[in-house]
CSV table of C-alpha atoms and ligand atoms in Angstrom, one decimal:
chain,number,residue,atom,x,y,z
A,1,UNK,CA,27.1,-9.2,-2.3
A,2,UNK,CA,30.5,-7.7,-1.6
A,3,UNK,CA,32.7,-8.1,-4.7
A,4,UNK,CA,36.2,-9.7,-4.2
A,5,UNK,CA,37.4,-7.2,-6.7
A,6,UNK,CA,37.2,-4.5,-4.0
A,7,UNK,CA,39.8,-6.2,-1.9
A,8,UNK,CA,42.1,-7.6,-4.6
A,9,UNK,CA,45.7,-6.1,-4.5
A,10,UNK,CA,46.2,-3.2,-6.8
A,11,UNK,CA,47.8,-3.6,-9.2
A,12,UNK,CA,46.7,-7.2,-9.6
A,13,UNK,CA,48.2,-10.0,-11.6
A,14,UNK,CA,45.9,-12.6,-13.1
A,15,UNK,CA,46.2,-16.0,-14.8
A,16,UNK,CA,44.5,-16.0,-18.3
A,17,UNK,CA,42.0,-18.5,-19.4
A,18,UNK,CA,43.7,-20.9,-21.8
A,19,UNK,CA,41.8,-23.9,-23.1
A,20,UNK,CA,43.5,-27.2,-22.4
A,21,UNK,CA,46.4,-25.3,-20.6
A,22,UNK,CA,45.0,-23.7,-17.5
A,23,UNK,CA,42.8,-26.7,-16.8
A,24,UNK,CA,42.1,-27.9,-13.2
A,25,UNK,CA,45.4,-29.8,-13.1
A,26,UNK,CA,47.7,-26.9,-14.1
A,27,UNK,CA,45.7,-24.4,-12.1
A,28,UNK,CA,46.2,-26.5,-9.0
A,29,UNK,CA,50.0,-26.7,-9.6
A,30,UNK,CA,50.2,-22.9,-10.2
A,31,UNK,CA,48.2,-22.2,-7.0
A,32,UNK,CA,50.5,-24.6,-5.0
A,33,UNK,CA,53.6,-23.0,-6.5
A,34,UNK,CA,52.6,-19.4,-5.6
A,35,UNK,CA,49.5,-18.4,-7.5
A,36,UNK,CA,48.2,-15.2,-9.1
A,37,UNK,CA,46.0,-12.6,-7.4
A,38,UNK,CA,43.1,-13.9,-9.5
A,39,UNK,CA,42.7,-17.1,-11.4
A,40,UNK,CA,40.5,-17.6,-14.5
A,41,UNK,CA,39.2,-21.0,-15.7
A,42,UNK,CA,39.4,-22.0,-19.4
A,43,UNK,CA,36.3,-20.9,-21.3
A,44,UNK,CA,33.3,-23.2,-20.9
A,45,UNK,CA,30.2,-23.3,-23.1
A,46,UNK,CA,27.1,-22.1,-21.2
A,47,UNK,CA,24.9,-23.8,-23.7
A,48,UNK,CA,26.8,-27.0,-23.3
A,49,UNK,CA,26.4,-26.9,-19.6
A,50,UNK,CA,22.6,-26.4,-20.0
A,51,UNK,CA,22.2,-29.2,-22.6
A,52,UNK,CA,24.4,-31.8,-20.9
A,53,UNK,CA,23.0,-31.3,-17.4
A,54,UNK,CA,19.3,-30.4,-18.0
A,55,UNK,CA,18.5,-32.1,-21.3
A,56,UNK,CA,20.8,-35.1,-21.4
A,57,UNK,CA,20.9,-35.5,-17.6
A,58,UNK,CA,24.6,-36.3,-17.7
A,59,UNK,CA,26.1,-36.8,-14.3
A,60,UNK,CA,28.5,-34.1,-13.2
A,61,UNK,CA,31.4,-36.5,-12.6
A,62,UNK,CA,31.1,-37.7,-16.2
A,63,UNK,CA,30.7,-34.3,-17.7
A,64,UNK,CA,33.9,-32.7,-19.3
A,65,UNK,CA,32.4,-29.2,-18.9
A,66,UNK,CA,31.9,-29.7,-15.2
A,67,UNK,CA,35.4,-31.1,-15.0
A,68,UNK,CA,36.8,-27.9,-16.5
A,69,UNK,CA,35.1,-26.0,-13.7
A,70,UNK,CA,36.7,-27.9,-10.9
A,71,UNK,CA,39.0,-26.0,-8.6
A,72,UNK,CA,40.9,-26.4,-5.3
A,73,UNK,CA,40.5,-24.0,-2.3
A,74,UNK,CA,43.9,-22.5,-3.0
A,75,UNK,CA,42.7,-21.1,-6.3
A,76,UNK,CA,40.4,-18.5,-4.8
A,77,UNK,CA,39.6,-15.9,-5.9
A,78,UNK,CA,38.6,-17.7,-9.1
A,79,UNK,CA,36.6,-16.5,-12.0
A,80,UNK,CA,34.7,-18.9,-14.4
A,81,UNK,CA,34.9,-17.9,-18.0
A,82,UNK,CA,31.7,-18.6,-20.0
A,83,UNK,CA,30.6,-18.1,-23.5
A,84,UNK,CA,27.1,-18.0,-25.0
A,85,UNK,CA,25.0,-15.8,-27.3
A,86,UNK,CA,21.8,-16.9,-25.6
A,87,UNK,CA,20.9,-14.9,-22.5
A,88,UNK,CA,18.9,-17.7,-20.9
A,89,UNK,CA,21.8,-20.1,-21.2
A,90,UNK,CA,24.2,-17.5,-19.8
A,91,UNK,CA,21.9,-16.9,-16.8
A,92,UNK,CA,21.6,-20.6,-16.2
A,93,UNK,CA,25.4,-21.2,-16.3
A,94,UNK,CA,26.3,-18.1,-14.3
A,95,UNK,CA,23.9,-19.1,-11.5
A,96,UNK,CA,25.4,-22.6,-11.6
A,97,UNK,CA,28.9,-21.1,-11.2
A,98,UNK,CA,27.6,-19.1,-8.2
A,99,UNK,CA,26.4,-22.3,-6.7
A,100,UNK,CA,29.8,-24.0,-7.4
A,101,UNK,CA,31.5,-21.3,-5.3
A,102,UNK,CA,33.1,-19.2,-8.0
A,103,UNK,CA,34.0,-15.6,-7.1
A,104,UNK,CA,33.2,-14.0,-10.4
A,105,UNK,CA,31.9,-14.6,-14.0
A,106,UNK,CA,33.9,-13.6,-17.1
A,107,UNK,CA,32.4,-13.5,-20.5
A,108,UNK,CA,34.6,-14.4,-23.5
A,109,UNK,CA,34.3,-11.8,-26.3
A,110,UNK,CA,37.6,-12.3,-27.9
A,111,UNK,CA,38.1,-15.9,-29.1
A,112,UNK,CA,38.8,-15.9,-32.8
A,113,UNK,CA,38.1,-19.7,-33.3
A,114,UNK,CA,35.7,-20.2,-36.3
A,115,UNK,CA,33.6,-22.8,-34.4
A,116,UNK,CA,33.0,-20.3,-31.6
A,117,UNK,CA,32.3,-17.4,-33.9
A,118,UNK,CA,29.7,-19.5,-35.7
A,119,UNK,CA,27.7,-19.5,-32.5
A,120,UNK,CA,27.9,-15.7,-32.4
A,121,UNK,CA,30.3,-16.0,-29.5
A,122,UNK,CA,33.9,-15.0,-28.8
A,123,UNK,CA,35.1,-12.3,-31.2
A,124,UNK,CA,31.8,-12.4,-33.1
A,125,UNK,CA,30.3,-10.5,-30.2
A,126,UNK,CA,32.3,-7.4,-31.4
A,127,UNK,CA,30.1,-7.5,-34.5
A,128,UNK,CA,26.9,-8.0,-32.4
A,129,UNK,CA,27.1,-5.5,-29.6
A,130,UNK,CA,23.4,-5.8,-28.9
A,131,UNK,CA,23.8,-9.4,-28.0
A,132,UNK,CA,26.9,-8.7,-26.0
A,133,UNK,CA,24.9,-6.3,-23.8
A,134,UNK,CA,22.1,-8.8,-23.2
A,135,UNK,CA,24.6,-11.5,-22.3
A,136,UNK,CA,26.3,-9.3,-19.7
A,137,UNK,CA,23.0,-8.4,-18.1
A,138,UNK,CA,22.0,-12.1,-18.0
A,139,UNK,CA,25.3,-13.1,-16.3
A,140,UNK,CA,24.7,-10.4,-13.7
A,141,UNK,CA,21.5,-12.2,-12.5
A,142,UNK,CA,23.9,-14.7,-10.8
A,143,UNK,CA,24.8,-12.0,-8.2
A,144,UNK,CA,28.5,-12.5,-9.0
A,145,UNK,CA,30.7,-9.6,-10.2
A,146,UNK,CA,30.8,-9.8,-14.0
A,147,UNK,CA,33.8,-9.1,-16.2
A,148,UNK,CA,34.5,-9.3,-20.0
A,149,UNK,CA,37.6,-10.3,-21.9
A,150,UNK,CA,37.8,-8.9,-25.4
A,151,UNK,CA,40.0,-7.4,-28.1
A,152,UNK,CA,40.4,-3.8,-29.4
A,153,UNK,CA,38.2,-4.4,-32.4
A,154,UNK,CA,37.3,-6.9,-35.2
A,155,UNK,CA,39.0,-5.9,-38.5
A,156,UNK,CA,40.3,-2.5,-37.2
A,157,UNK,CA,40.9,-0.9,-33.9
A,158,UNK,CA,37.5,0.3,-32.5
A,159,UNK,CA,38.3,1.3,-28.9
A,160,UNK,CA,35.9,4.3,-28.9
A,161,UNK,CA,33.0,2.3,-30.3
A,162,UNK,CA,33.2,-1.2,-29.0
A,163,UNK,CA,34.9,-0.6,-25.6
A,164,UNK,CA,32.5,2.3,-24.9
A,165,UNK,CA,29.5,-0.1,-25.3
A,166,UNK,CA,31.1,-2.5,-22.8
A,167,UNK,CA,32.1,0.2,-20.3
A,168,UNK,CA,28.5,1.4,-20.2
A,169,UNK,CA,27.5,-1.9,-18.7
A,170,UNK,CA,29.1,-1.2,-15.3
A,171,UNK,CA,31.5,-4.2,-15.4
A,172,UNK,CA,33.7,-5.1,-12.5
A,173,UNK,CA,36.7,-5.6,-14.9
A,174,UNK,CA,37.4,-5.2,-18.6
A,175,UNK,CA,40.3,-7.3,-19.8
A,176,UNK,CA,41.6,-6.0,-23.1
A,177,UNK,CA,43.8,-8.3,-25.3
A,178,UNK,CA,45.5,-5.5,-27.2
A,179,UNK,CA,45.0,-6.9,-30.7
A,180,UNK,CA,42.1,-7.0,-33.2
A,181,UNK,CA,40.4,-10.2,-34.1
A,182,UNK,CA,42.0,-10.0,-37.6
A,183,UNK,CA,45.5,-9.7,-36.1
A,184,UNK,CA,44.9,-13.0,-34.2
A,185,UNK,CA,48.3,-13.3,-32.3
A,186,UNK,CA,50.4,-12.5,-35.3
A,187,UNK,CA,51.5,-9.0,-34.5
A,188,UNK,CA,52.9,-7.5,-31.3
A,189,UNK,CA,50.2,-6.4,-28.8
A,190,UNK,CA,49.4,-2.7,-29.1
A,191,UNK,CA,50.4,-1.6,-25.6
A,192,UNK,CA,50.7,2.0,-26.9
A,193,UNK,CA,46.9,2.1,-27.0
A,194,UNK,CA,46.4,1.3,-23.3
A,195,UNK,CA,46.6,4.9,-22.1
A,196,UNK,CA,43.6,5.7,-24.4
A,197,UNK,CA,41.6,2.8,-23.0
A,198,UNK,CA,42.3,3.9,-19.4
A,199,UNK,CA,41.3,7.5,-20.3
A,200,UNK,CA,38.0,6.2,-21.8
A,201,UNK,CA,37.4,4.2,-18.7
A,202,UNK,CA,38.1,7.3,-16.5
A,203,UNK,CA,35.5,9.2,-18.4
A,204,UNK,CA,32.8,6.5,-18.8
A,205,UNK,CA,33.1,4.0,-16.0
A,206,UNK,CA,35.5,5.0,-13.2
A,207,UNK,CA,34.4,2.0,-11.2
A,208,UNK,CA,35.6,-0.6,-13.8
A,209,UNK,CA,39.1,-2.0,-13.5
A,210,UNK,CA,41.1,-2.3,-16.7
A,211,UNK,CA,43.3,-5.4,-17.1
A,212,UNK,CA,45.8,-5.5,-19.9
A,213,UNK,CA,46.7,-8.6,-21.8
A,214,UNK,CA,49.1,-9.6,-24.6
A,215,UNK,CA,52.8,-10.5,-24.7
A,216,UNK,CA,53.6,-9.8,-21.1
A,217,UNK,CA,56.7,-11.9,-20.4
A,218,UNK,CA,57.2,-11.8,-16.6
A,219,UNK,CA,56.5,-9.8,-13.5
A,220,UNK,CA,59.1,-7.1,-14.2
A,221,UNK,CA,57.6,-6.6,-17.7
A,222,UNK,CA,54.1,-6.5,-16.1
A,223,UNK,CA,55.1,-3.8,-13.6
A,224,UNK,CA,56.7,-1.7,-16.3
A,225,UNK,CA,53.7,-2.0,-18.6
A,226,UNK,CA,51.4,-0.9,-15.7
A,227,UNK,CA,53.7,2.0,-14.9
A,228,UNK,CA,53.7,3.1,-18.5
A,229,UNK,CA,50.1,2.6,-19.4
A,230,UNK,CA,48.1,3.2,-16.2
A,231,UNK,CA,46.1,0.0,-16.3
A,232,UNK,CA,45.0,-1.6,-13.0
A,233,UNK,CA,46.3,-5.1,-13.6
A,234,UNK,CA,47.8,-7.6,-16.0
A,235,UNK,CA,46.6,-10.9,-17.3
A,236,UNK,CA,49.3,-13.4,-18.2
A,237,UNK,CA,48.7,-16.0,-20.9
A,238,UNK,CA,51.4,-17.9,-22.7
A,239,UNK,CA,54.2,-16.9,-20.3
A,240,UNK,CA,52.7,-19.5,-17.9
A,241,UNK,CA,53.8,-22.3,-20.2
A,242,UNK,CA,56.4,-24.3,-18.4
A,243,UNK,CA,56.6,-21.6,-15.7
A,244,UNK,CA,54.3,-22.1,-12.7
A,245,UNK,CA,56.8,-19.9,-10.8
A,246,UNK,CA,55.7,-16.9,-12.9
A,247,UNK,CA,53.8,-15.2,-10.1
A,248,UNK,CA,56.6,-15.7,-7.5
A,249,UNK,CA,59.7,-13.7,-7.1
A,250,UNK,CA,61.8,-16.5,-8.7
A,251,UNK,CA,63.0,-16.2,-12.2
A,252,UNK,CA,62.4,-19.1,-14.6
A,253,UNK,CA,66.2,-19.4,-15.3
A,254,UNK,CA,66.9,-19.9,-11.6
A,255,UNK,CA,64.7,-23.0,-11.3
A,256,UNK,CA,66.8,-26.2,-11.2
A,257,UNK,CA,66.3,-29.0,-13.7
A,258,UNK,CA,65.2,-31.3,-10.8
A,259,UNK,CA,62.6,-28.8,-9.6
A,260,UNK,CA,61.3,-28.5,-13.1
A,261,UNK,CA,60.9,-32.3,-13.4
A,262,UNK,CA,59.3,-32.5,-9.9
A,263,UNK,CA,56.8,-29.9,-11.0
A,264,UNK,CA,56.1,-31.8,-14.2
A,265,UNK,CA,55.6,-35.0,-12.2
A,266,UNK,CA,53.1,-33.3,-9.9
A,267,UNK,CA,51.2,-31.8,-12.9
A,268,UNK,CA,51.1,-35.3,-14.5
A,269,UNK,CA,49.6,-36.8,-11.3
A,270,UNK,CA,47.0,-34.1,-11.1
A,271,UNK,CA,46.3,-34.5,-14.8
A,272,UNK,CA,45.8,-38.3,-14.2
A,273,UNK,CA,43.4,-37.6,-11.4
A,274,UNK,CA,40.9,-35.5,-13.5
A,275,UNK,CA,37.5,-37.1,-14.3
A,276,UNK,CA,36.4,-37.6,-16.9
A,277,UNK,CA,39.9,-38.2,-18.2
A,278,UNK,CA,41.6,-36.0,-20.8
A,279,UNK,CA,43.6,-37.4,-23.7
A,280,UNK,CA,47.3,-38.0,-22.7
A,281,UNK,CA,48.5,-35.9,-25.7
A,282,UNK,CA,47.3,-32.7,-24.0
A,283,UNK,CA,50.0,-33.2,-21.4
A,284,UNK,CA,52.7,-33.3,-24.1
A,285,UNK,CA,52.6,-29.5,-24.6
A,286,UNK,CA,53.5,-29.2,-20.9
A,287,UNK,CA,56.4,-31.7,-21.4
A,288,UNK,CA,57.8,-29.6,-24.2
A,289,UNK,CA,57.5,-26.4,-22.1
A,290,UNK,CA,58.9,-27.8,-18.8
A,291,UNK,CA,61.9,-29.8,-20.1
A,292,UNK,CA,64.0,-26.9,-21.4
A,293,UNK,CA,67.0,-24.9,-20.2
A,294,UNK,CA,69.9,-27.4,-19.5
A,295,UNK,CA,72.3,-29.2,-21.8
A,296,UNK,CA,70.7,-32.7,-21.5
A,297,UNK,CA,67.1,-31.4,-21.7
A,298,UNK,CA,66.6,-32.0,-25.5
A,299,UNK,CA,67.5,-35.7,-25.3
A,300,UNK,CA,65.3,-36.2,-22.2
A,301,UNK,CA,62.5,-34.3,-23.7
A,302,UNK,CA,62.5,-36.5,-26.8
A,303,UNK,CA,62.3,-39.6,-24.6
A,304,UNK,CA,59.5,-38.1,-22.5
A,305,UNK,CA,57.6,-37.2,-25.6
A,306,UNK,CA,57.7,-40.8,-26.8
A,307,UNK,CA,55.8,-42.1,-23.7
A,308,UNK,CA,52.2,-43.0,-24.2
A,309,UNK,CA,50.7,-42.9,-20.7
A,310,UNK,CA,51.0,-40.9,-17.4
A,311,UNK,CA,52.3,-44.1,-15.7
A,312,UNK,CA,55.1,-44.4,-18.3
A,313,UNK,CA,55.9,-40.7,-18.0
A,314,UNK,CA,56.1,-40.8,-14.2
A,315,UNK,CA,58.3,-43.9,-14.3
A,316,UNK,CA,60.8,-42.1,-16.7
A,317,UNK,CA,60.7,-39.0,-14.5
A,318,UNK,CA,61.5,-41.0,-11.4
A,319,UNK,CA,64.5,-42.6,-13.1
A,320,UNK,CA,65.8,-39.1,-13.7
A,321,UNK,CA,65.7,-38.4,-10.0
A,322,UNK,CA,67.9,-41.3,-9.4
A,323,UNK,CA,70.5,-40.4,-12.0
A,324,UNK,CA,72.2,-37.1,-11.8
A,325,UNK,CA,70.7,-34.6,-14.2
B,401,FMN,C1,46.3,-22.4,-26.0
B,401,FMN,C2,45.5,-21.2,-25.8
B,401,FMN,C3,44.2,-21.2,-25.3
B,401,FMN,C4,43.5,-20.1,-25.1
B,401,FMN,N1,42.2,-20.2,-24.5
B,401,FMN,C5,41.5,-19.1,-24.2
B,401,FMN,C6,40.2,-19.2,-23.5
B,401,FMN,O1,39.7,-20.2,-23.2
B,401,FMN,N2,39.6,-18.0,-23.3
B,401,FMN,C7,40.1,-16.7,-23.6
B,401,FMN,O2,39.5,-15.7,-23.3
B,401,FMN,N3,41.3,-16.7,-24.2
B,401,FMN,C8,42.0,-17.8,-24.5
B,401,FMN,N4,43.3,-17.7,-25.0
B,401,FMN,C9,43.9,-16.3,-25.2
B,401,FMN,C10,44.7,-15.9,-24.0
B,401,FMN,O3,43.9,-15.9,-22.8
B,401,FMN,C11,45.4,-14.6,-24.2
B,401,FMN,O4,44.4,-13.6,-24.4
B,401,FMN,C12,46.4,-14.6,-25.4
B,401,FMN,O5,47.2,-15.7,-25.3
B,401,FMN,C13,47.3,-13.3,-25.3
B,401,FMN,O6,48.0,-13.2,-24.1
B,401,FMN,P1,49.5,-13.7,-23.9
B,401,FMN,O7,50.3,-12.9,-25.0
B,401,FMN,O8,49.9,-13.3,-22.5
B,401,FMN,O9,49.5,-15.1,-24.2
B,401,FMN,C14,44.0,-18.8,-25.3
B,401,FMN,C15,45.3,-18.7,-25.8
B,401,FMN,C16,46.1,-19.9,-26.0
B,401,FMN,C17,47.5,-19.7,-26.5
């Protein structure tokens, strides 16, 4: 099968997986606003997909894991991010994602969450490279291009050890969040290490693309980091908060208050349409991020944060349209 990675623009700009942030509702809004070159879903448990669908017989439209894998046509190319330490489960979930029309599979090997690490998933893979290799090989049975998103080491930087093991697996893409597991997100991302990673790739796996991740603010910052480090693409995470215009040529500060509120209203409607439903409080982090940047924003934000349903939120937003902001 021809991999979409062969035809993606170079350099490429990708949307990071972010649990409860880049969900189907926000991904749809980002795609409609002017999306990235490649979109990632939030991480989804491969074991969970197997158990809910095959063991419990849960219907797909009642299954929160299947909801997290929904996407609109405008989001292509789209990569499903999965996690598992069980090769059979990974194979099952990766094949399912191929049937669902995904363009690629990504494996999470960087999440520091204790509950994920307990399952020998996420960052725990760095301590169990033999499992990581088996999981990559299992995902490849889907026929989709396989990528990995990871960190530079567990307690200390281990580019030569850990990343070499991954690069030996002929991955389509290796995304490196330039911090160790121990560093969480507390220190600045180590962009100074990226040239070494690129040189390692050139030596071991010239066909694998390297995507850099960590603290990239906007497109200008991304282009500068690519020029300085030689990586093939950038994955944006937190800079997408409140800024679905990130991948367009528009600057966040040039977006009018009304446009920001309109975007929040669209997001709220898409959020309301997801099945099964998600708790309303998840939408609140978007309210906080969207309603910023003009003198009256703090007062309005407080009022919007006090709402308790999408209906109430939309009503308040529509009143804003009538009154001058
Ligand atoms: C709320 C939140 C959820 C995240 N969920 C995921 C996830 O599901 N999978 C993953 O690989 N990384 C996840 N991450 C990590 C981001 O993808 C990214 O690696 C990290 O935020 C650093 O990039 P940034 O500085 O551009 O945000 C998450 C981060 C945040 C803040």
